[in-house]
């Protein structure tokens, strides 16, 4: 079945450090891939998405590239800020087998000033 | 208009009691989803509505869980005879049509359920 695996947290970084949160997936067909973010006390928000191989999603300085050959969609940011502290969820939605979105377990990021 | 809203924001109940959780989707969104987020876990899909019908109930964990949607808008998730393992954050999301896998889902703030 379809699944998403992302790196366990928490991840603790200093401000302006480089961020990578790894995400790999298993899916039939050609899924769409998403990163969602959940800031403290808030609901999930879509951060970025990519819909086909080699697409790069980007938003708020975050980027992720859809790599079909490695079935990965790693999230990166060149210089994190304290305000980026949140939980990040990698997710996929397959174009077969229904309409559910499959989420990873989430990675909590703490950014220290 | 407003985003997805859910009520109550927090619910504490005793084991064995029934609870109802409510979701108000974004106006005009025909697709509605329920997810469960247990402590330290990812989001677990529960059920999907397209209009008032539920073509995918595959995620409901047991027959104690049921959901309905009336008027193509508000949805309620009911958990009967609650158990401690039902404690989680229950999230609702909506999307415009639900039939495209490219569609963005918009999430509510969730209802935090604690079963004592």
Short mmCIF file of C-alpha atoms in Angstrom, two decimals:
data_model
loop_
_atom_site.label_atom_id
_atom_site.label_comp_id
_atom_site.label_asym_id
_atom_site.label_seq_id
_atom_site.Cartn_x
_atom_site.Cartn_y
_atom_site.Cartn_z
CA UNK A 1 0.00 0.00 0.00
CA UNK A 2 0.90 3.66 -0.09
CA UNK A 3 3.05 4.99 2.73
CA UNK A 4 5.23 7.90 3.77
CA UNK A 5 8.31 7.73 5.97
CA UNK A 6 9.95 10.85 7.34
CA UNK A 7 12.84 11.41 9.66
CA UNK A 8 12.10 11.30 13.35
CA UNK A 9 12.39 14.42 15.39
CA UNK A 10 12.78 16.54 17.17
CA UNK A 11 15.25 18.47 15.09
CA UNK A 12 16.92 21.35 16.95
CA UNK A 13 18.79 24.00 14.99
CA UNK A 14 20.21 27.43 15.61
CA UNK A 15 18.82 30.37 13.69
CA UNK A 16 20.24 30.69 10.16
CA UNK A 17 21.24 27.02 10.02
CA UNK A 18 20.46 24.84 7.01
CA UNK A 19 17.48 22.53 7.34
CA UNK A 20 16.84 19.17 5.73
CA UNK A 21 13.93 16.94 6.70
CA UNK A 22 14.02 13.65 4.83
CA UNK A 23 10.90 12.09 3.37
CA UNK A 24 10.56 8.93 1.29
CA UNK A 25 7.42 7.34 -0.03
CA UNK A 26 5.97 4.14 -1.41
CA UNK A 27 3.12 4.43 -3.86
CA UNK A 28 1.62 2.87 -6.93
CA UNK A 29 1.29 5.09 -9.92
CA UNK A 30 2.39 8.70 -9.82
CA UNK A 31 1.33 10.42 -6.61
CA UNK A 32 1.26 14.08 -5.78
CA UNK A 33 3.52 14.98 -2.88
CA UNK A 34 2.96 17.59 -0.19
CA UNK A 35 4.57 19.17 2.82
CA UNK A 36 2.21 20.47 5.48
CA UNK A 37 3.21 22.56 8.50
CA UNK A 38 1.52 22.82 11.89
CA UNK A 39 2.56 25.85 13.92
CA UNK A 40 1.98 25.74 17.69
CA UNK A 41 -1.71 26.08 18.46
CA UNK A 42 -2.73 26.22 14.81
CA UNK A 43 -4.20 23.86 12.25
CA UNK A 44 -2.32 22.13 9.46
CA UNK A 45 -1.43 24.33 6.51
CA UNK A 46 -0.18 23.35 3.11
CA UNK A 47 3.43 24.49 2.76
CA UNK A 48 4.25 23.29 -0.75
CA UNK A 49 3.45 20.58 -3.22
CA UNK A 50 4.77 18.89 -6.36
CA UNK A 51 2.71 16.90 -8.81
CA UNK A 52 5.18 15.12 -11.08
CA UNK A 53 8.75 13.89 -11.22
CA UNK A 54 11.44 16.58 -11.04
CA UNK A 55 8.93 19.24 -10.02
CA UNK A 56 10.17 21.56 -7.30
CA UNK A 57 7.68 22.96 -4.83
CA UNK A 58 8.67 26.11 -2.99
CA UNK A 59 7.15 28.51 -0.47
CA UNK A 60 8.44 30.80 2.32
CA UNK A 61 12.04 29.86 1.51
CA UNK A 62 11.32 26.13 1.77
CA UNK A 63 11.90 23.83 -1.20
CA UNK A 64 11.35 20.18 -2.01
CA UNK A 65 12.04 18.31 -5.25
CA UNK A 66 10.00 15.30 -6.38
CA UNK A 67 12.60 12.57 -7.02
CA UNK A 68 10.99 9.55 -8.59
CA UNK A 69 14.23 7.60 -8.92
CA UNK A 70 14.81 7.74 -5.16
CA UNK A 71 11.11 8.05 -4.21
CA UNK A 72 11.96 11.05 -2.08
CA UNK A 73 10.65 14.53 -1.37
CA UNK A 74 13.10 16.02 1.12
CA UNK A 75 12.28 19.43 2.60
CA UNK A 76 15.06 22.03 2.68
CA UNK A 77 15.56 25.60 3.78
CA UNK A 78 18.81 27.48 3.53
CA UNK A 79 18.45 29.63 6.65
CA UNK A 80 15.86 28.82 9.29
CA UNK A 81 14.26 31.34 11.63
CA UNK A 82 12.78 30.97 15.10
CA UNK A 83 9.35 31.42 13.51
CA UNK A 84 9.88 28.21 11.52
CA UNK A 85 9.55 26.17 14.72
CA UNK A 86 6.66 23.82 13.99
CA UNK A 87 5.79 20.24 13.10
CA UNK A 88 6.29 19.33 9.44
CA UNK A 89 4.35 16.54 7.75
CA UNK A 90 5.21 14.92 4.46
CA UNK A 91 2.20 13.52 2.60
CA UNK A 92 1.15 11.89 -0.63
CA UNK A 93 -2.04 11.58 -2.56
CA UNK A 94 -2.16 8.86 -5.14
CA UNK A 95 -4.07 9.06 -8.38
CA UNK A 96 -5.32 5.54 -7.87
CA UNK A 97 -7.11 3.80 -5.04
CA UNK A 98 -9.27 6.55 -3.66
CA UNK A 99 -8.91 10.06 -2.43
CA UNK A 100 -7.25 9.81 0.92
CA UNK A 101 -4.05 11.64 1.70
CA UNK A 102 -1.39 9.56 3.42
CA UNK A 103 0.70 11.45 6.00
CA UNK A 104 4.03 10.76 7.58
CA UNK A 105 4.41 10.83 11.35
CA UNK A 106 5.62 14.42 11.41
CA UNK A 107 8.95 15.97 12.36
CA UNK A 108 9.08 18.59 15.08
CA UNK A 109 11.54 21.42 14.43
CA UNK A 110 12.87 23.69 17.16
CA UNK A 111 14.86 26.74 16.09
CA UNK A 112 16.89 28.51 18.79
CA UNK A 113 17.74 32.19 18.63
CA UNK B 1 -14.96 33.23 3.79
CA UNK B 2 -13.82 31.68 7.04
CA UNK B 3 -11.70 28.58 7.19
CA UNK B 4 -12.65 25.14 8.44
CA UNK B 5 -13.95 25.30 12.00
CA UNK B 6 -14.34 22.51 14.51
CA UNK B 7 -16.05 22.23 17.85
CA UNK B 8 -15.46 21.68 20.63
CA UNK B 9 -11.78 22.55 20.65
CA UNK B 10 -11.26 20.31 23.66
CA UNK B 11 -13.36 17.47 25.06
CA UNK B 12 -12.76 15.43 28.18
CA UNK B 13 -15.02 12.45 28.68
CA UNK B 14 -15.25 9.32 30.73
CA UNK B 15 -14.65 5.89 29.31
CA UNK B 16 -17.87 4.42 27.96
CA UNK B 17 -19.56 7.72 27.15
CA UNK B 18 -20.51 8.82 23.64
CA UNK B 19 -19.05 11.96 22.07
CA UNK B 20 -19.92 14.04 19.02
CA UNK B 21 -17.40 16.16 17.19
CA UNK B 22 -18.48 18.80 14.70
CA UNK B 23 -16.86 20.16 11.57
CA UNK B 24 -17.91 23.19 9.52
CA UNK B 25 -16.09 23.10 6.17
CA UNK B 26 -15.27 26.05 4.00
CA UNK B 27 -18.40 27.27 2.28
CA UNK B 28 -18.77 25.70 -1.16
CA UNK B 29 -16.36 22.84 -0.54
CA UNK B 30 -17.98 19.56 -1.51
CA UNK B 31 -15.31 17.24 -0.13
CA UNK B 32 -14.78 16.71 3.59
CA UNK B 33 -12.29 14.48 5.39
CA UNK B 34 -11.81 13.32 8.95
CA UNK B 35 -8.38 12.37 10.28
CA UNK B 36 -7.07 11.33 13.68
CA UNK B 37 -3.71 12.39 15.09
CA UNK B 38 -2.59 10.34 18.06
CA UNK B 39 0.28 11.45 20.27
CA UNK B 40 3.55 11.08 18.39
CA UNK B 41 1.79 9.65 15.35
CA UNK B 42 1.03 10.96 11.92
CA UNK B 43 -2.42 11.67 10.66
CA UNK B 44 -4.62 8.63 10.24
CA UNK B 45 -7.35 8.88 7.62
CA UNK B 46 -10.82 8.04 8.94
CA UNK B 47 -13.48 8.90 6.37
CA UNK B 48 -14.11 10.97 3.26
CA UNK B 49 -17.36 12.62 2.18
CA UNK B 50 -18.27 13.77 -1.29
CA UNK B 51 -21.38 15.83 -0.74
CA UNK B 52 -23.51 13.88 1.73
CA UNK B 53 -22.25 10.45 0.76
CA UNK B 54 -19.16 8.71 2.05
CA UNK B 55 -17.44 6.77 -0.74
CA UNK B 56 -14.50 5.92 1.50
CA UNK B 57 -15.05 4.83 5.10
CA UNK B 58 -12.05 2.55 5.11
CA UNK B 59 -10.24 4.35 7.90
CA UNK B 60 -12.90 4.09 10.60
CA UNK B 61 -11.17 1.95 13.26
CA UNK B 62 -14.26 0.17 14.59
CA UNK B 63 -18.03 0.16 14.45
CA UNK B 64 -18.04 2.52 17.45
CA UNK B 65 -17.07 5.25 15.01
CA UNK B 66 -19.58 6.78 12.62
CA UNK B 67 -19.92 10.02 10.73
CA UNK B 68 -22.58 11.83 8.83
CA UNK B 69 -22.87 14.92 6.74
CA UNK B 70 -26.09 16.71 6.06
CA UNK B 71 -26.90 19.39 3.52
CA UNK B 72 -23.49 18.93 1.97
CA UNK B 73 -22.01 21.07 4.70
CA UNK B 74 -21.63 20.33 8.42
CA UNK B 75 -20.33 16.94 9.46
CA UNK B 76 -20.42 15.17 12.80
CA UNK B 77 -18.13 12.37 13.89
CA UNK B 78 -19.62 10.23 16.64
CA UNK B 79 -17.66 7.90 18.85
CA UNK B 80 -19.78 5.55 20.94
CA UNK B 81 -18.66 3.90 24.16
CA UNK B 82 -15.36 5.77 24.11
CA UNK B 83 -12.16 3.99 25.08
CA UNK B 84 -8.91 5.45 26.34
CA UNK B 85 -7.19 4.60 23.06
CA UNK B 86 -9.63 6.97 21.33
CA UNK B 87 -7.78 9.89 22.93
CA UNK B 88 -6.32 11.93 20.08
CA UNK B 89 -6.72 15.10 18.09
CA UNK B 90 -9.47 14.73 15.50
CA UNK B 91 -8.89 16.87 12.44
CA UNK B 92 -11.33 17.82 9.74
CA UNK B 93 -10.35 19.06 6.29
CA UNK B 94 -12.26 20.20 3.25
CA UNK B 95 -11.47 20.70 -0.39
CA UNK B 96 -13.32 22.18 -3.30
CA UNK B 97 -14.26 19.05 -5.20
CA UNK B 98 -12.31 16.11 -3.86
CA UNK B 99 -12.09 14.36 -7.17
CA UNK B 100 -8.68 15.64 -8.17
CA UNK B 101 -5.56 14.30 -6.51
CA UNK B 102 -3.95 17.68 -6.99
CA UNK B 103 -6.47 19.40 -4.79
CA UNK B 104 -5.39 21.21 -1.67
CA UNK B 105 -7.08 20.21 1.56
CA UNK B 106 -7.71 22.92 4.14
CA UNK B 107 -7.57 21.79 7.74
CA UNK B 108 -9.45 22.89 10.81
CA UNK B 109 -7.74 23.44 14.18
CA UNK B 110 -8.87 20.06 15.47
CA UNK B 111 -10.73 18.74 18.50
CA UNK B 112 -8.52 17.38 21.26
CA UNK B 113 -10.31 14.41 22.84
CA UNK B 114 -9.22 12.95 26.16
CA UNK B 115 -10.91 9.82 27.43
CA UNK B 116 -10.34 9.22 31.13
#
